[in-house]
PDB file of C-alpha atoms and ligand atoms in Angstrom:
ATOM      1  CA  MET A  20    -135.032-115.996  -1.168  1.00  0.00           C
ATOM      2  CA  ASP A  21    -135.048-119.294  -0.018  1.00  0.00           C
ATOM      3  CA  GLU A  22    -137.771-119.194   2.490  1.00  0.00           C
ATOM      4  CA  SER A  23    -135.960-121.846   4.480  1.00  0.00           C
ATOM      5  CA  THR A  24    -132.652-120.664   5.172  1.00  0.00           C
ATOM      6  CA  GLY A  25    -133.138-116.972   4.384  1.00  0.00           C
ATOM      7  CA  LYS A  26    -130.144-116.939   1.488  1.00  0.00           C
ATOM      8  CA  ARG A  27    -131.107-115.964  -2.137  1.00  0.00           C
ATOM      9  CA  LYS A  28    -130.975-119.058  -4.513  1.00  0.00           C
ATOM     10  CA  SER A  29    -128.815-117.337  -6.751  1.00  0.00           C
ATOM     11  CA  ILE A  30    -126.105-117.139  -4.702  1.00  0.00           C
ATOM     12  CA  PRO A  31    -122.774-118.846  -6.633  1.00  0.00           C
ATOM     13  CA  ALA A  32    -121.502-121.710  -4.899  1.00  0.00           C
ATOM     14  CA  HIS A  33    -117.555-121.368  -5.840  1.00  0.00           C
ATOM     15  CA  VAL A  34    -116.497-117.726  -6.463  1.00  0.00           C
ATOM     16  CA  GLY A  35    -113.027-116.968  -7.277  1.00  0.00           C
ATOM     17  CA  ILE A  36    -111.583-113.990  -7.315  1.00  0.00           C
ATOM     18  CA  VAL A  37    -108.108-112.813  -9.450  1.00  0.00           C
ATOM     19  CA  MET A  38    -107.257-109.840  -6.878  1.00  0.00           C
ATOM     20  CA  ASP A  39    -105.637-107.314  -9.176  1.00  0.00           C
ATOM     21  CA  GLY A  40    -104.683-103.701  -8.607  1.00  0.00           C
ATOM     22  CA  ASN A  41    -102.901-103.413  -5.626  1.00  0.00           C
ATOM     23  CA  GLY A  42    -100.146-102.094  -7.258  1.00  0.00           C
ATOM     24  CA  ARG A  43    -101.680 -99.122  -9.109  1.00  0.00           C
ATOM     25  CA  TRP A  44    -103.887 -98.360  -5.946  1.00  0.00           C
ATOM     26  CA  ALA A  45    -100.415 -97.739  -4.338  1.00  0.00           C
ATOM     27  CA  LYS A  46     -99.286 -95.710  -7.454  1.00  0.00           C
ATOM     28  CA  HIS A  47    -102.372 -93.142  -7.441  1.00  0.00           C
ATOM     29  CA  ARG A  48    -101.222 -92.391  -3.794  1.00  0.00           C
ATOM     30  CA  PHE A  49     -97.637 -91.810  -4.333  1.00  0.00           C
ATOM     31  CA  LEU A  50     -96.829 -95.254  -2.167  1.00  0.00           C
ATOM     32  CA  PRO A  51     -94.691 -98.097  -2.556  1.00  0.00           C
ATOM     33  CA  ARG A  52     -96.314-101.223  -4.419  1.00  0.00           C
ATOM     34  CA  VAL A  53     -95.949-103.439  -1.291  1.00  0.00           C
ATOM     35  CA  ILE A  54     -98.092-100.730   0.541  1.00  0.00           C
ATOM     36  CA  GLY A  55    -100.514-101.681  -1.904  1.00  0.00           C
ATOM     37  CA  HIS A  56     -99.928-105.450  -1.552  1.00  0.00           C
ATOM     38  CA  GLN A  57    -100.838-104.610   2.499  1.00  0.00           C
ATOM     39  CA  ALA A  58    -104.103-102.791   1.582  1.00  0.00           C
ATOM     40  CA  GLY A  59    -104.674-105.872  -0.459  1.00  0.00           C
ATOM     41  CA  MET A  60    -104.380-108.408   2.490  1.00  0.00           C
ATOM     42  CA  LYS A  61    -107.121-106.039   4.057  1.00  0.00           C
ATOM     43  CA  ALA A  62    -109.413-106.342   1.075  1.00  0.00           C
ATOM     44  CA  MET A  63    -109.244-110.115   1.262  1.00  0.00           C
ATOM     45  CA  GLU A  64    -109.792-110.570   5.201  1.00  0.00           C
ATOM     46  CA  ARG A  65    -112.936-108.576   4.135  1.00  0.00           C
ATOM     47  CA  THR A  66    -114.288-110.399   1.607  1.00  0.00           C
ATOM     48  CA  ILE A  67    -113.809-113.775   3.182  1.00  0.00           C
ATOM     49  CA  ASP A  68    -115.940-112.330   6.067  1.00  0.00           C
ATOM     50  CA  ASN A  69    -118.995-111.151   3.257  1.00  0.00           C
ATOM     51  CA  ALA A  70    -118.566-114.204   1.088  1.00  0.00           C
ATOM     52  CA  LYS A  71    -119.539-116.336   4.081  1.00  0.00           C
ATOM     53  CA  ASP A  72    -122.063-113.904   5.606  1.00  0.00           C
ATOM     54  CA  LEU A  73    -123.605-114.076   1.542  1.00  0.00           C
ATOM     55  CA  GLY A  74    -123.670-118.157   1.841  1.00  0.00           C
ATOM     56  CA  ILE A  75    -120.936-118.543  -0.788  1.00  0.00           C
ATOM     57  CA  ARG A  76    -119.487-121.737  -0.210  1.00  0.00           C
ATOM     58  CA  TYR A  77    -116.045-121.964  -1.969  1.00  0.00           C
ATOM     59  CA  LEU A  78    -113.989-118.900  -2.056  1.00  0.00           C
ATOM     60  CA  SER A  79    -110.774-118.903  -4.470  1.00  0.00           C
ATOM     61  CA  LEU A  80    -108.301-116.376  -4.082  1.00  0.00           C
ATOM     62  CA  TYR A  81    -105.739-115.851  -6.980  1.00  0.00           C
ATOM     63  CA  ALA A  82    -102.695-114.399  -4.596  1.00  0.00           C
ATOM     64  CA  PHE A  83     -99.504-115.190  -6.676  1.00  0.00           C
ATOM     65  CA  SER A  84     -99.373-116.515 -10.236  1.00  0.00           C
ATOM     66  CA  THR A  85     -96.737-118.674 -11.427  1.00  0.00           C
ATOM     67  CA  GLU A  86     -95.279-115.664 -13.589  1.00  0.00           C
ATOM     68  CA  ASN A  87     -95.410-113.476 -10.792  1.00  0.00           C
ATOM     69  CA  TRP A  88     -92.135-114.802  -9.799  1.00  0.00           C
ATOM     70  CA  LYS A  89     -90.834-112.193 -12.840  1.00  0.00           C
ATOM     71  CA  ARG A  90     -91.052-109.082 -10.549  1.00  0.00           C
ATOM     72  CA  SER A  91     -88.423-107.357  -8.944  1.00  0.00           C
ATOM     73  CA  ARG A  92     -86.586-109.140  -6.188  1.00  0.00           C
ATOM     74  CA  SER A  93     -87.584-106.660  -3.690  1.00  0.00           C
ATOM     75  CA  GLU A  94     -91.459-106.839  -4.917  1.00  0.00           C
ATOM     76  CA  VAL A  95     -91.295-110.921  -4.408  1.00  0.00           C
ATOM     77  CA  GLN A  96     -89.965-110.477  -1.050  1.00  0.00           C
ATOM     78  CA  GLY A  97     -91.953-108.246  -0.005  1.00  0.00           C
ATOM     79  CA  LEU A  98     -94.851-110.519  -0.820  1.00  0.00           C
ATOM     80  CA  MET A  99     -93.466-113.628   0.646  1.00  0.00           C
ATOM     81  CA  GLY A 100     -93.146-110.840   4.102  1.00  0.00           C
ATOM     82  CA  LEU A 101     -96.901-110.476   4.083  1.00  0.00           C
ATOM     83  CA  PHE A 102     -97.808-114.430   3.169  1.00  0.00           C
ATOM     84  CA  ARG A 103     -95.841-114.715   6.444  1.00  0.00           C
ATOM     85  CA  TYR A 104     -97.478-111.844   8.349  1.00  0.00           C
ATOM     86  CA  TYR A 105    -100.901-113.056   7.185  1.00  0.00           C
ATOM     87  CA  LEU A 106    -100.836-116.903   7.849  1.00  0.00           C
ATOM     88  CA  LYS A 107     -98.608-116.355  11.343  1.00  0.00           C
ATOM     89  CA  GLY A 108    -101.199-113.722  12.543  1.00  0.00           C
ATOM     90  CA  LYS A 109    -104.868-114.540  10.816  1.00  0.00           C
ATOM     91  CA  MET A 110    -105.096-118.507  10.671  1.00  0.00           C
ATOM     92  CA  GLU A 111    -106.582-118.580  14.058  1.00  0.00           C
ATOM     93  CA  SER A 112    -109.361-116.404  13.093  1.00  0.00           C
ATOM     94  CA  MET A 113    -109.995-117.907  10.111  1.00  0.00           C
ATOM     95  CA  HIS A 114    -110.622-121.058  12.273  1.00  0.00           C
ATOM     96  CA  ARG A 115    -112.669-119.561  14.746  1.00  0.00           C
ATOM     97  CA  ARG A 116    -114.902-118.016  11.522  1.00  0.00           C
ATOM     98  CA  GLY A 117    -115.428-121.862  10.647  1.00  0.00           C
ATOM     99  CA  ALA A 118    -113.224-121.337   7.341  1.00  0.00           C
ATOM    100  CA  ARG A 119    -111.498-124.497   5.792  1.00  0.00           C
ATOM    101  CA  VAL A 120    -108.304-122.857   4.798  1.00  0.00           C
ATOM    102  CA  ARG A 121    -106.939-124.440   1.684  1.00  0.00           C
ATOM    103  CA  PHE A 122    -104.167-123.917  -0.561  1.00  0.00           C
ATOM    104  CA  VAL A 123    -103.596-124.873  -4.212  1.00  0.00           C
ATOM    105  CA  GLY A 124    -100.380-124.369  -6.283  1.00  0.00           C
ATOM    106  CA  HIS A 125     -96.287-125.068  -6.308  1.00  0.00           C
ATOM    107  CA  ILE A 126     -95.812-124.664  -2.465  1.00  0.00           C
ATOM    108  CA  ASP A 127     -92.690-126.451  -2.470  1.00  0.00           C
ATOM    109  CA  ALA A 128     -91.301-122.991  -4.153  1.00  0.00           C
ATOM    110  CA  PHE A 129     -91.546-121.074  -0.785  1.00  0.00           C
ATOM    111  CA  PRO A 130     -89.558-120.524   1.989  1.00  0.00           C
ATOM    112  CA  ASP A 131     -89.466-123.824   4.698  1.00  0.00           C
ATOM    113  CA  ASP A 132     -91.041-121.774   7.272  1.00  0.00           C
ATOM    114  CA  ILE A 133     -94.065-120.527   4.897  1.00  0.00           C
ATOM    115  CA  ARG A 134     -94.629-124.140   3.801  1.00  0.00           C
ATOM    116  CA  ASP A 135     -94.827-125.258   7.536  1.00  0.00           C
ATOM    117  CA  ILE A 136     -97.260-122.765   8.347  1.00  0.00           C
ATOM    118  CA  VAL A 137     -99.477-123.517   5.411  1.00  0.00           C
ATOM    119  CA  LYS A 138     -99.346-127.000   6.232  1.00  0.00           C
ATOM    120  CA  ALA A 139    -100.219-126.398   9.927  1.00  0.00           C
ATOM    121  CA  ALA A 140    -103.388-124.079   8.954  1.00  0.00           C
ATOM    122  CA  MET A 141    -104.460-126.939   6.374  1.00  0.00           C
ATOM    123  CA  GLU A 142    -104.645-129.416   9.387  1.00  0.00           C
ATOM    124  CA  ARG A 143    -106.122-127.101  11.856  1.00  0.00           C
ATOM    125  CA  THR A 144    -109.057-126.152   9.770  1.00  0.00           C
ATOM    126  CA  GLU A 145    -109.732-129.316   7.950  1.00  0.00           C
ATOM    127  CA  ASP A 146    -113.002-130.198   9.792  1.00  0.00           C
ATOM    128  CA  ASN A 147    -114.279-126.595   9.047  1.00  0.00           C
ATOM    129  CA  SER A 148    -117.244-126.489   6.955  1.00  0.00           C
ATOM    130  CA  ASP A 149    -118.916-122.934   6.898  1.00  0.00           C
ATOM    131  CA  ILE A 150    -116.681-121.620   3.803  1.00  0.00           C
ATOM    132  CA  ASP A 151    -113.735-123.350   1.743  1.00  0.00           C
ATOM    133  CA  VAL A 152    -111.381-120.789   1.437  1.00  0.00           C
ATOM    134  CA  ILE A 153    -108.637-121.300  -1.133  1.00  0.00           C
ATOM    135  CA  PHE A 154    -105.451-119.709  -1.508  1.00  0.00           C
ATOM    136  CA  CYS A 155    -104.033-120.261  -4.832  1.00  0.00           C
ATOM    137  CA  VAL A 156    -100.421-119.317  -4.465  1.00  0.00           C
ATOM    138  CA  ASN A 157     -97.647-120.136  -7.301  1.00  0.00           C
ATOM    139  CA  TYR A 158    -100.577-121.303  -9.083  1.00  0.00           C
ATOM    140  CA  GLY A 159    -101.090-121.517 -12.742  1.00  0.00           C
ATOM    141  CA  GLY A 160    -103.572-123.288 -14.995  1.00  0.00           C
ATOM    142  CA  ARG A 161    -101.375-124.804 -17.316  1.00  0.00           C
ATOM    143  CA  GLN A 162     -99.189-125.717 -14.566  1.00  0.00           C
ATOM    144  CA  GLU A 163    -102.368-127.344 -12.868  1.00  0.00           C
ATOM    145  CA  ILE A 164    -103.080-129.264 -16.483  1.00  0.00           C
ATOM    146  CA  VAL A 165     -99.531-130.412 -16.816  1.00  0.00           C
ATOM    147  CA  ASP A 166     -99.699-131.514 -13.518  1.00  0.00           C
ATOM    148  CA  ALA A 167    -102.626-133.667 -14.064  1.00  0.00           C
ATOM    149  CA  VAL A 168    -101.168-134.854 -17.131  1.00  0.00           C
ATOM    150  CA  LYS A 169     -97.831-136.121 -15.627  1.00  0.00           C
ATOM    151  CA  ARG A 170     -99.628-138.209 -12.825  1.00  0.00           C
ATOM    152  CA  LEU A 171    -102.366-139.800 -15.118  1.00  0.00           C
ATOM    153  CA  MET A 172     -98.999-140.938 -17.393  1.00  0.00           C
ATOM    154  CA  ALA A 173     -97.944-142.676 -14.113  1.00  0.00           C
ATOM    155  CA  GLN A 174    -100.922-144.532 -13.727  1.00  0.00           C
ATOM    156  CA  GLU A 175    -102.101-147.676 -15.921  1.00  0.00           C
ATOM    157  CA  ILE A 176    -104.566-146.624 -18.197  1.00  0.00           C
ATOM    158  CA  GLU A 177    -107.057-148.608 -19.360  1.00  0.00           C
ATOM    159  CA  GLY A 178    -109.303-147.397 -22.444  1.00  0.00           C
ATOM    160  CA  PRO A 179    -109.356-143.875 -23.455  1.00  0.00           C
ATOM    161  CA  ILE A 180    -108.478-141.148 -21.736  1.00  0.00           C
ATOM    162  CA  THR A 181    -111.556-139.191 -20.664  1.00  0.00           C
ATOM    163  CA  GLU A 182    -112.577-135.111 -19.025  1.00  0.00           C
ATOM    164  CA  GLU A 183    -113.162-137.311 -15.839  1.00  0.00           C
ATOM    165  CA  MET A 184    -109.772-138.893 -15.316  1.00  0.00           C
ATOM    166  CA  LEU A 185    -108.083-135.491 -15.390  1.00  0.00           C
ATOM    167  CA  CYS A 186    -110.809-133.849 -13.586  1.00  0.00           C
ATOM    168  CA  ARG A 187    -110.013-136.129 -10.330  1.00  0.00           C
ATOM    169  CA  LEU A 188    -106.523-135.478 -11.023  1.00  0.00           C
ATOM    170  CA  MET A 189    -106.651-131.569 -10.615  1.00  0.00           C
ATOM    171  CA  TYR A 190    -105.286-129.580  -7.546  1.00  0.00           C
ATOM    172  CA  ALA A 191    -108.713-129.647  -5.434  1.00  0.00           C
ATOM    173  CA  PRO A 192    -111.115-132.125  -7.182  1.00  0.00           C
ATOM    174  CA  ASP A 193    -113.523-132.124  -4.666  1.00  0.00           C
ATOM    175  CA  VAL A 194    -114.226-128.336  -5.023  1.00  0.00           C
ATOM    176  CA  PRO A 195    -116.903-127.357  -7.703  1.00  0.00           C
ATOM    177  CA  ASP A 196    -116.012-125.666 -11.061  1.00  0.00           C
ATOM    178  CA  PRO A 197    -116.267-121.958 -10.166  1.00  0.00           C
ATOM    179  CA  ASP A 198    -119.873-120.569 -10.855  1.00  0.00           C
ATOM    180  CA  LEU A 199    -118.364-116.785 -10.883  1.00  0.00           C
ATOM    181  CA  LEU A 200    -115.016-115.428 -11.669  1.00  0.00           C
ATOM    182  CA  ILE A 201    -114.307-111.736 -10.887  1.00  0.00           C
ATOM    183  CA  ARG A 202    -111.168-110.051 -11.587  1.00  0.00           C
ATOM    184  CA  THR A 203    -110.998-106.328 -10.194  1.00  0.00           C
ATOM    185  CA  ALA A 204    -108.808-102.957 -11.730  1.00  0.00           C
ATOM    186  CA  GLY A 205    -110.236-103.029 -15.296  1.00  0.00           C
ATOM    187  CA  GLU A 206    -107.713-105.596 -17.048  1.00  0.00           C
ATOM    188  CA  LEU A 207    -109.923-108.178 -19.332  1.00  0.00           C
ATOM    189  CA  ARG A 208    -108.382-111.415 -18.808  1.00  0.00           C
ATOM    190  CA  MET A 209    -107.899-114.246 -16.236  1.00  0.00           C
ATOM    191  CA  SER A 210    -103.873-114.396 -16.538  1.00  0.00           C
ATOM    192  CA  ASN A 211    -103.466-118.299 -16.150  1.00  0.00           C
ATOM    193  CA  PHE A 212    -106.536-118.525 -13.218  1.00  0.00           C
ATOM    194  CA  TRP A 213    -108.748-121.729 -13.253  1.00  0.00           C
ATOM    195  CA  LEU A 214    -107.782-122.690 -17.148  1.00  0.00           C
ATOM    196  CA  TRP A 215    -109.803-125.989 -17.000  1.00  0.00           C
ATOM    197  CA  GLU A 216    -112.349-125.335 -13.906  1.00  0.00           C
ATOM    198  CA  GLY A 217    -113.537-122.137 -15.671  1.00  0.00           C
ATOM    199  CA  ALA A 218    -114.360-123.594 -18.896  1.00  0.00           C
ATOM    200  CA  TYR A 219    -118.159-122.591 -18.027  1.00  0.00           C
ATOM    201  CA  SER A 220    -117.680-119.972 -15.722  1.00  0.00           C
ATOM    202  CA  GLU A 221    -119.338-116.681 -15.694  1.00  0.00           C
ATOM    203  CA  TYR A 222    -116.996-113.839 -15.540  1.00  0.00           C
ATOM    204  CA  PHE A 223    -117.593-110.324 -14.111  1.00  0.00           C
ATOM    205  CA  PHE A 224    -114.876-107.182 -14.371  1.00  0.00           C
ATOM    206  CA  THR A 225    -114.707-104.281 -12.689  1.00  0.00           C
ATOM    207  CA  ASP A 226    -112.490-101.182 -12.242  1.00  0.00           C
ATOM    208  CA  VAL A 227    -112.356-101.446  -8.936  1.00  0.00           C
ATOM    209  CA  TYR A 228    -108.837-101.886  -7.714  1.00  0.00           C
ATOM    210  CA  TRP A 229    -108.576-104.720  -4.984  1.00  0.00           C
ATOM    211  CA  PRO A 230    -107.810-102.666  -2.196  1.00  0.00           C
ATOM    212  CA  ASP A 231    -111.111-100.806  -2.796  1.00  0.00           C
ATOM    213  CA  PHE A 232    -112.967-103.924  -3.502  1.00  0.00           C
ATOM    214  CA  ASP A 233    -115.932-104.050  -1.019  1.00  0.00           C
ATOM    215  CA  ARG A 234    -119.318-105.969   0.032  1.00  0.00           C
ATOM    216  CA  SER A 235    -121.095-103.435  -2.450  1.00  0.00           C
ATOM    217  CA  GLU A 236    -118.827-104.447  -5.052  1.00  0.00           C
ATOM    218  CA  LEU A 237    -119.200-108.455  -4.270  1.00  0.00           C
ATOM    219  CA  GLU A 238    -122.884-107.984  -4.209  1.00  0.00           C
ATOM    220  CA  ARG A 239    -123.072-105.917  -7.330  1.00  0.00           C
ATOM    221  CA  ALA A 240    -120.892-109.280  -8.756  1.00  0.00           C
ATOM    222  CA  ILE A 241    -123.659-111.810  -7.654  1.00  0.00           C
ATOM    223  CA  GLU A 242    -126.514-109.278  -8.545  1.00  0.00           C
ATOM    224  CA  SER A 243    -125.017-109.863 -12.495  1.00  0.00           C
ATOM    225  CA  TYR A 244    -124.446-113.089 -11.797  1.00  0.00           C
ATOM    226  CA  ALA A 245    -127.892-114.021 -10.803  1.00  0.00           C
ATOM    227  CA  GLY A 246    -129.501-112.493 -14.028  1.00  0.00           C
ATOM    228  CA  ARG A 247    -127.755-114.559 -16.298  1.00  0.00           C
ATOM    229  CA  GLU A 248    -128.950-118.006 -18.225  1.00  0.00           C
ATOM    230  CA  ARG A 249    -126.303-120.577 -18.045  1.00  0.00           C
ATOM    231  CA  ARG A 250    -126.966-122.804 -20.921  1.00  0.00           C
ATOM    232  CA  TYR A 251    -123.911-125.243 -20.929  1.00  0.00           C
ATOM    233  CA  GLY A 252    -124.108-125.352 -24.991  1.00  0.00           C
ATOM    234  CA  THR A 253    -127.888-126.499 -24.930  1.00  0.00           C
ATOM    235  CA  ALA A 254    -130.282-124.215 -26.810  1.00  0.00           C
TER     236      ALA A 254
HETATM  237  C1  IPE B  22    -102.569-107.920  -7.488  1.00  0.00           C
HETATM  238  O1  IPE B  22    -102.219-106.797  -8.067  1.00  0.00           O
HETATM  239  C2  IPE B  22    -101.452-108.480  -6.644  1.00  0.00           C
HETATM  240  C3  IPE B  22    -100.332-109.709  -7.189  1.00  0.00           C
HETATM  241  C4  IPE B  22    -100.365-110.211  -8.372  1.00  0.00           C
HETATM  242  C5  IPE B  22     -99.802-110.420  -6.277  1.00  0.00           C
HETATM  243  P1  IPE B  22    -100.710-106.450  -8.685  1.00  0.00           P
HETATM  244  O2  IPE B  22     -99.393-106.163  -8.087  1.00  0.00           O
HETATM  245  O3  IPE B  22    -100.656-107.165  -9.734  1.00  0.00           O
HETATM  246  O4  IPE B  22    -101.270-104.934  -8.804  1.00  0.00           O
HETATM  247  P2  IPE B  22    -101.253-103.716 -10.496  1.00  0.00           P
HETATM  248  O5  IPE B  22    -102.056-104.669 -11.348  1.00  0.00           O
HETATM  249  O6  IPE B  22     -99.860-103.822 -10.612  1.00  0.00           O
HETATM  250  O7  IPE B  22    -101.870-102.804  -9.976  1.00  0.00           O
HETATM  251  C1  IPE B  23    -102.993-111.856 -11.735  1.00  0.00           C
HETATM  252  O1  IPE B  23    -102.574-110.753 -11.807  1.00  0.00           O
HETATM  253  C2  IPE B  23    -102.071-113.125 -10.831  1.00  0.00           C
HETATM  254  C3  IPE B  23    -102.851-112.309  -9.409  1.00  0.00           C
HETATM  255  C4  IPE B  23    -103.722-111.457  -9.338  1.00  0.00           C
HETATM  256  C5  IPE B  23    -102.227-113.212  -8.637  1.00  0.00           C
HETATM  257  P1  IPE B  23    -101.481-110.039 -12.662  1.00  0.00           P
HETATM  258  O2  IPE B  23    -101.308-108.299 -12.370  1.00  0.00           O
HETATM  259  O3  IPE B  23    -100.088-110.767 -12.383  1.00  0.00           O
HETATM  260  O4  IPE B  23    -101.689-110.222 -14.136  1.00  0.00           O
HETATM  261  P2  IPE B  23    -101.241-110.065 -15.401  1.00  0.00           P
HETATM  262  O5  IPE B  23     -99.665-109.688 -15.603  1.00  0.00           O
HETATM  263  O6  IPE B  23    -102.037-108.234 -15.469  1.00  0.00           O
HETATM  264  O7  IPE B  23    -101.735-110.261 -16.588  1.00  0.00           O
HETATM  265 MG1   MG B  24    -101.689-106.537 -11.919  1.00  0.00          MG
END
């Protein structure tokens, strides 16, 4: 414990989550996939509260990947409907909770009304500083790197190209790299999440489906993280 703040010192500053398993959660209950996504939204709200409570400063949530367009039309439409509902209904309470809401990814591919609400939510909450909640929507780690390279090519570059130059051109350059990346539902992969930023992240995998992810599971992940030694290549 840090005596001055009462918070544990080993709390990661930035936690990223691949929120996976909504479909399987629903399937086990003989329910349509969209009901799983609905339950996933509740888990997301709960996790934002728990993260803030535990002193996590940045929480990034992988909500829709650049590859998720490959799903059925009805599932994609169902997800869009849920985003719309969530964004309209929950942003004010996110603001009251002191959360700064951010979105990274190609939002331009989304329907106009969703883009408008996204913009309004970012503006409404931009001065909040209790926790940054970064929704990764239509996000792909490879796409992010391609976008950074394109922006670099559009500049007049003097001297050699460095890692720092590219770092500054990523989607959220002010956000520290994720300390801890969590994936639910038993798959042992990152599926194109934070490819550049996750170079030295610690990974935590759990079999729990995302709709069942609760405070004890988040605490378990943090506990595991706290017991690790991060060496960054040193001896
Ligand atoms: C994650 O749950 C949510 C999104 C990718 C939008 P899935 O829908 O991938 O759930 P499973 O993997 O099929 O169980
Ligand atoms: C990763 O989950 C993307 C999100 C959680 C948004 P997927 O379910 O799309 O990943 P794969 O297909 O199992 O790799
Ligand atoms: Mg999945």
